[in-house]
Every structure is written in structure tokens, then in C-alpha cells.
Amino acid sequence: MPEERVSTKSSIAQVFMGVIVIALGLSIIFVPSLLENFWLLFIWVPGLIMEYNAIRAEKGLFVAGGVLLTVALALTLGVAFDGFYESGGWALFILAPAVGLLQLYLAGGRKPRALLTPIFVLTLVAVISLIPSVLSKWAIITVGALLIGFGVLILLKKK
């Protein structure tokens, strides 16, 4: 019985792999521009495989899988949308390790609190990095002026 189960699994995997390779060949023939961004698959596929294996058994793979998938998303969006990085999309690269660590934290039975510090710091840095791209020029000047005023008040405050 176990041999039959292994044989069935390997034949299903073989059929699946064959269909994927045929679909890839057809895509390359009928969508030639696919080759321009084919390199993205070399980031997406390992990330998805790591996530799959992390869900099944090896929780430590969530870190690498989360990083790869977040980087793959950032690179894909950079290819799809002109000016994505200039408008703040580069912050996803800072966020990538935080995503992997958060997945590890949420997946683990025992939740090591030490993981929360790098998750928080990386997320905070990514969010702060996005603020200038989200706010208008005048909003940034206003926030800067308020901070300067607050700093002056702190210096002039009597003890």
C-alpha cells in the first residue's frame, strides 16, 4: 500500500510538472515579451516553494520565503509600473525581512518575543521611509516646521 501511495504521488507530480513546462513553452511562443521578465520566476518560484514547505513542516523557511516573496513583489511592481521605486516602492526591500520574521513569529507554537524587536524596527523604518512619498511637499514642510518648533520649546523650557 505505501508503495502505491508513493507511485501515485510521483505520477501526479510528474503530470503537474509536464503541464507547467508545456504552459511555459506555449507562453514563450505566443507571448514573446514574457522572456523580458522571465527572470522574476527565479525569485517567485523559490519563495513559493519555501512558503509551501514552511506551511507543511519546516517553519524556519518562513523567513527566507517571506523575504523572497516580498522582494519578488517589489521587483514585479517595479517592472509593471514606471516610477514605482521613485514613489516609495523601494521601502518594500526594507520591509522584506520583517515579513519573513513576522511569518515565523505567527507560525511558531512558542512565540519568541525577541523577534518582535526587529519586526517592529524594520517596519517602522519602512513606514517612515514612505512618508515623504505619500505626503505633499507642503505637508512635509509643515511637519518639519512643527518639529523645529517643538525642539525649540524643549530647549527653552525651564526646569
PDB file of C-alpha atoms in Angstrom:
ATOM      1  CA  MET A   1       0.000   0.000   0.000  1.00  0.00           C
ATOM      2  CA  PRO A   2       2.725   2.590   0.825  1.00  0.00           C
ATOM      3  CA  GLU A   3       4.478   1.859  -2.491  1.00  0.00           C
ATOM      4  CA  GLU A   4       1.220   2.512  -4.339  1.00  0.00           C
ATOM      5  CA  ARG A   5       0.785   5.830  -2.491  1.00  0.00           C
ATOM      6  CA  VAL A   6       4.336   6.941  -3.377  1.00  0.00           C
ATOM      7  CA  SER A   7       3.799   5.912  -7.004  1.00  0.00           C
ATOM      8  CA  THR A   8       0.546   7.875  -7.186  1.00  0.00           C
ATOM      9  CA  LYS A   9       2.195  10.973  -5.684  1.00  0.00           C
ATOM     10  CA  SER A  10       5.129  10.819  -8.090  1.00  0.00           C
ATOM     11  CA  SER A  11       2.863  10.363 -11.121  1.00  0.00           C
ATOM     12  CA  ILE A  12       0.724  13.330 -10.036  1.00  0.00           C
ATOM     13  CA  ALA A  13       3.874  15.413  -9.584  1.00  0.00           C
ATOM     14  CA  GLN A  14       5.128  14.292 -12.999  1.00  0.00           C
ATOM     15  CA  VAL A  15       1.836  15.260 -14.695  1.00  0.00           C
ATOM     16  CA  PHE A  16       1.826  18.610 -12.882  1.00  0.00           C
ATOM     17  CA  MET A  17       5.416  19.342 -13.896  1.00  0.00           C
ATOM     18  CA  GLY A  18       4.692  18.344 -17.503  1.00  0.00           C
ATOM     19  CA  VAL A  19       1.672  20.657 -17.692  1.00  0.00           C
ATOM     20  CA  ILE A  20       3.726  23.528 -16.228  1.00  0.00           C
ATOM     21  CA  VAL A  21       6.535  23.042 -18.763  1.00  0.00           C
ATOM     22  CA  ILE A  22       4.044  22.856 -21.676  1.00  0.00           C
ATOM     23  CA  ALA A  23       2.273  26.013 -20.447  1.00  0.00           C
ATOM     24  CA  LEU A  24       5.623  27.767 -20.169  1.00  0.00           C
ATOM     25  CA  GLY A  25       6.567  26.733 -23.719  1.00  0.00           C
ATOM     26  CA  LEU A  26       3.227  27.945 -25.110  1.00  0.00           C
ATOM     27  CA  SER A  27       3.574  31.226 -23.217  1.00  0.00           C
ATOM     28  CA  ILE A  28       7.038  31.849 -24.637  1.00  0.00           C
ATOM     29  CA  ILE A  29       5.797  31.135 -28.182  1.00  0.00           C
ATOM     30  CA  PHE A  30       2.576  33.189 -28.012  1.00  0.00           C
ATOM     31  CA  VAL A  31       3.710  35.914 -25.599  1.00  0.00           C
ATOM     32  CA  PRO A  32       7.290  36.727 -26.639  1.00  0.00           C
ATOM     33  CA  SER A  33       7.527  39.640 -24.185  1.00  0.00           C
ATOM     34  CA  LEU A  34       7.306  37.081 -21.381  1.00  0.00           C
ATOM     35  CA  LEU A  35      11.022  36.410 -21.820  1.00  0.00           C
ATOM     36  CA  GLU A  36      11.857  40.019 -20.929  1.00  0.00           C
ATOM     37  CA  ASN A  37      10.742  39.449 -17.359  1.00  0.00           C
ATOM     38  CA  PHE A  38      11.283  35.703 -17.127  1.00  0.00           C
ATOM     39  CA  TRP A  39      14.000  36.304 -14.527  1.00  0.00           C
ATOM     40  CA  LEU A  40      11.282  37.168 -11.995  1.00  0.00           C
ATOM     41  CA  LEU A  41      10.308  33.493 -11.878  1.00  0.00           C
ATOM     42  CA  PHE A  42      13.735  32.714 -10.403  1.00  0.00           C
ATOM     43  CA  ILE A  43      12.671  34.743  -7.362  1.00  0.00           C
ATOM     44  CA  TRP A  44       8.957  33.888  -7.184  1.00  0.00           C
ATOM     45  CA  VAL A  45       9.318  30.109  -7.549  1.00  0.00           C
ATOM     46  CA  PRO A  46      11.881  29.512  -4.765  1.00  0.00           C
ATOM     47  CA  GLY A  47       9.882  31.819  -2.488  1.00  0.00           C
ATOM     48  CA  LEU A  48       6.667  29.911  -3.142  1.00  0.00           C
ATOM     49  CA  ILE A  49       8.415  26.562  -2.654  1.00  0.00           C
ATOM     50  CA  MET A  50       9.862  27.738   0.659  1.00  0.00           C
ATOM     51  CA  GLU A  51       6.482  29.010   1.829  1.00  0.00           C
ATOM     52  CA  TYR A  52       4.857  25.707   0.871  1.00  0.00           C
ATOM     53  CA  ASN A  53       7.488  23.704   2.762  1.00  0.00           C
ATOM     54  CA  ALA A  54       7.234  26.055   5.747  1.00  0.00           C
ATOM     55  CA  ILE A  55       3.483  25.505   5.936  1.00  0.00           C
ATOM     56  CA  ARG A  56       3.924  21.737   5.714  1.00  0.00           C
ATOM     57  CA  ALA A  57       6.752  21.206   8.187  1.00  0.00           C
ATOM     58  CA  GLU A  58       9.840  23.421   8.367  1.00  0.00           C
ATOM     59  CA  LYS A  59       8.690  26.711   9.995  1.00  0.00           C
ATOM     60  CA  GLY A  60      12.171  28.252   9.706  1.00  0.00           C
ATOM     61  CA  LEU A  61      11.699  28.546   5.941  1.00  0.00           C
ATOM     62  CA  PHE A  62       9.115  31.270   6.538  1.00  0.00           C
ATOM     63  CA  VAL A  63      11.917  33.814   6.968  1.00  0.00           C
ATOM     64  CA  ALA A  64      13.599  33.136   3.616  1.00  0.00           C
ATOM     65  CA  GLY A  65      10.263  32.549   1.868  1.00  0.00           C
ATOM     66  CA  GLY A  66       8.771  35.786   3.208  1.00  0.00           C
ATOM     67  CA  VAL A  67      11.854  37.759   2.202  1.00  0.00           C
ATOM     68  CA  LEU A  68      11.914  36.262  -1.304  1.00  0.00           C
ATOM     69  CA  LEU A  69       8.195  36.797  -1.905  1.00  0.00           C
ATOM     70  CA  THR A  70       8.312  40.397  -0.699  1.00  0.00           C
ATOM     71  CA  VAL A  71      11.360  41.111  -2.873  1.00  0.00           C
ATOM     72  CA  ALA A  72       9.658  39.355  -5.815  1.00  0.00           C
ATOM     73  CA  LEU A  73       6.575  41.530  -5.289  1.00  0.00           C
ATOM     74  CA  ALA A  74       8.697  44.699  -5.168  1.00  0.00           C
ATOM     75  CA  LEU A  75      10.586  43.720  -8.323  1.00  0.00           C
ATOM     76  CA  THR A  76       7.399  42.734 -10.157  1.00  0.00           C
ATOM     77  CA  LEU A  77       5.713  46.023  -9.263  1.00  0.00           C
ATOM     78  CA  GLY A  78       8.867  47.874 -10.346  1.00  0.00           C
ATOM     79  CA  VAL A  79       8.698  46.151 -13.730  1.00  0.00           C
ATOM     80  CA  ALA A  80       4.947  46.698 -14.109  1.00  0.00           C
ATOM     81  CA  PHE A  81       4.774  50.346 -13.018  1.00  0.00           C
ATOM     82  CA  ASP A  82       7.207  53.033 -14.139  1.00  0.00           C
ATOM     83  CA  GLY A  83       8.387  55.154 -11.239  1.00  0.00           C
ATOM     84  CA  PHE A  84       7.358  52.602  -8.606  1.00  0.00           C
ATOM     85  CA  TYR A  85      10.680  52.757  -6.771  1.00  0.00           C
ATOM     86  CA  GLU A  86      10.929  56.542  -7.005  1.00  0.00           C
ATOM     87  CA  SER A  87       7.492  56.887  -5.413  1.00  0.00           C
ATOM     88  CA  GLY A  88       8.464  54.846  -2.363  1.00  0.00           C
ATOM     89  CA  GLY A  89       8.290  51.262  -3.579  1.00  0.00           C
ATOM     90  CA  TRP A  90      11.906  50.708  -2.579  1.00  0.00           C
ATOM     91  CA  ALA A  91      10.719  50.593   1.053  1.00  0.00           C
ATOM     92  CA  LEU A  92       9.397  47.085   0.358  1.00  0.00           C
ATOM     93  CA  PHE A  93      13.018  45.919   0.323  1.00  0.00           C
ATOM     94  CA  ILE A  94      13.393  47.164   3.915  1.00  0.00           C
ATOM     95  CA  LEU A  95      10.095  45.528   4.836  1.00  0.00           C
ATOM     96  CA  ALA A  96      11.050  42.129   3.345  1.00  0.00           C
ATOM     97  CA  PRO A  97      12.907  40.711   6.378  1.00  0.00           C
ATOM     98  CA  ALA A  98      10.154  41.981   8.675  1.00  0.00           C
ATOM     99  CA  VAL A  99       7.594  39.994   6.658  1.00  0.00           C
ATOM    100  CA  GLY A 100       9.644  36.798   6.933  1.00  0.00           C
ATOM    101  CA  LEU A 101      10.250  37.247  10.660  1.00  0.00           C
ATOM    102  CA  LEU A 102       6.578  38.037  11.273  1.00  0.00           C
ATOM    103  CA  GLN A 103       5.560  34.851   9.470  1.00  0.00           C
ATOM    104  CA  LEU A 104       7.983  32.879  11.640  1.00  0.00           C
ATOM    105  CA  TYR A 105       6.622  34.559  14.774  1.00  0.00           C
ATOM    106  CA  LEU A 106       2.996  33.827  13.851  1.00  0.00           C
ATOM    107  CA  ALA A 107       3.677  30.240  12.742  1.00  0.00           C
ATOM    108  CA  GLY A 108       5.696  29.124  15.741  1.00  0.00           C
ATOM    109  CA  GLY A 109       3.919  27.402  18.607  1.00  0.00           C
ATOM    110  CA  ARG A 110       6.217  29.148  21.069  1.00  0.00           C
ATOM    111  CA  LYS A 111       6.325  32.863  20.314  1.00  0.00           C
ATOM    112  CA  PRO A 112       9.828  34.242  20.978  1.00  0.00           C
ATOM    113  CA  ARG A 113       9.304  37.892  21.960  1.00  0.00           C
ATOM    114  CA  ALA A 114      12.818  38.735  20.739  1.00  0.00           C
ATOM    115  CA  LEU A 115      11.526  38.511  17.141  1.00  0.00           C
ATOM    116  CA  LEU A 116       9.175  41.429  17.745  1.00  0.00           C
ATOM    117  CA  THR A 117      12.018  43.955  18.067  1.00  0.00           C
ATOM    118  CA  PRO A 118      13.500  43.531  14.560  1.00  0.00           C
ATOM    119  CA  ILE A 119       9.982  43.203  13.107  1.00  0.00           C
ATOM    120  CA  PHE A 120       8.974  46.493  14.725  1.00  0.00           C
ATOM    121  CA  VAL A 121      12.199  48.346  13.835  1.00  0.00           C
ATOM    122  CA  LEU A 122      12.219  47.226  10.178  1.00  0.00           C
ATOM    123  CA  THR A 123       8.519  48.020   9.761  1.00  0.00           C
ATOM    124  CA  LEU A 124       8.967  51.430  11.386  1.00  0.00           C
ATOM    125  CA  VAL A 125      11.932  52.279   9.138  1.00  0.00           C
ATOM    126  CA  ALA A 126       9.955  51.209   6.040  1.00  0.00           C
ATOM    127  CA  VAL A 127       6.903  53.253   7.047  1.00  0.00           C
ATOM    128  CA  ILE A 128       8.987  56.329   7.914  1.00  0.00           C
ATOM    129  CA  SER A 129      10.752  55.959   4.556  1.00  0.00           C
ATOM    130  CA  LEU A 130       7.383  56.026   2.802  1.00  0.00           C
ATOM    131  CA  ILE A 131       6.154  59.226   4.474  1.00  0.00           C
ATOM    132  CA  PRO A 132       7.905  61.650   2.088  1.00  0.00           C
ATOM    133  CA  SER A 133       6.493  59.881  -0.954  1.00  0.00           C
ATOM    134  CA  VAL A 134       2.962  59.845   0.457  1.00  0.00           C
ATOM    135  CA  LEU A 135       2.825  63.411   1.755  1.00  0.00           C
ATOM    136  CA  SER A 136       2.858  66.501  -0.424  1.00  0.00           C
ATOM    137  CA  LYS A 137       5.784  68.917  -0.372  1.00  0.00           C
ATOM    138  CA  TRP A 138       3.835  71.390   1.780  1.00  0.00           C
ATOM    139  CA  ALA A 139       2.835  68.715   4.277  1.00  0.00           C
ATOM    140  CA  ILE A 140       6.499  67.750   4.692  1.00  0.00           C
ATOM    141  CA  ILE A 141       7.477  71.401   5.222  1.00  0.00           C
ATOM    142  CA  THR A 142       4.688  71.753   7.803  1.00  0.00           C
ATOM    143  CA  VAL A 143       5.785  68.633   9.687  1.00  0.00           C
ATOM    144  CA  GLY A 144       9.401  69.850   9.615  1.00  0.00           C
ATOM    145  CA  ALA A 145       8.408  73.292  10.915  1.00  0.00           C
ATOM    146  CA  LEU A 146       6.346  71.719  13.715  1.00  0.00           C
ATOM    147  CA  LEU A 147       9.281  69.541  14.736  1.00  0.00           C
ATOM    148  CA  ILE A 148      11.616  72.551  14.766  1.00  0.00           C
ATOM    149  CA  GLY A 149       9.119  74.491  16.889  1.00  0.00           C
ATOM    150  CA  PHE A 150       8.713  71.571  19.274  1.00  0.00           C
ATOM    151  CA  GLY A 151      12.501  71.272  19.584  1.00  0.00           C
ATOM    152  CA  VAL A 152      12.830  74.986  20.370  1.00  0.00           C
ATOM    153  CA  LEU A 153      10.126  74.670  23.063  1.00  0.00           C
ATOM    154  CA  ILE A 154      12.021  71.771  24.633  1.00  0.00           C
ATOM    155  CA  LEU A 155      15.243  73.826  24.688  1.00  0.00           C
ATOM    156  CA  LEU A 156      13.561  76.906  26.169  1.00  0.00           C
ATOM    157  CA  LYS A 157      11.504  75.063  28.787  1.00  0.00           C
ATOM    158  CA  LYS A 158      12.544  75.970  32.298  1.00  0.00           C
ATOM    159  CA  LYS A 159      13.493  73.151  34.615  1.00  0.00           C
TER     160      LYS A 159
END
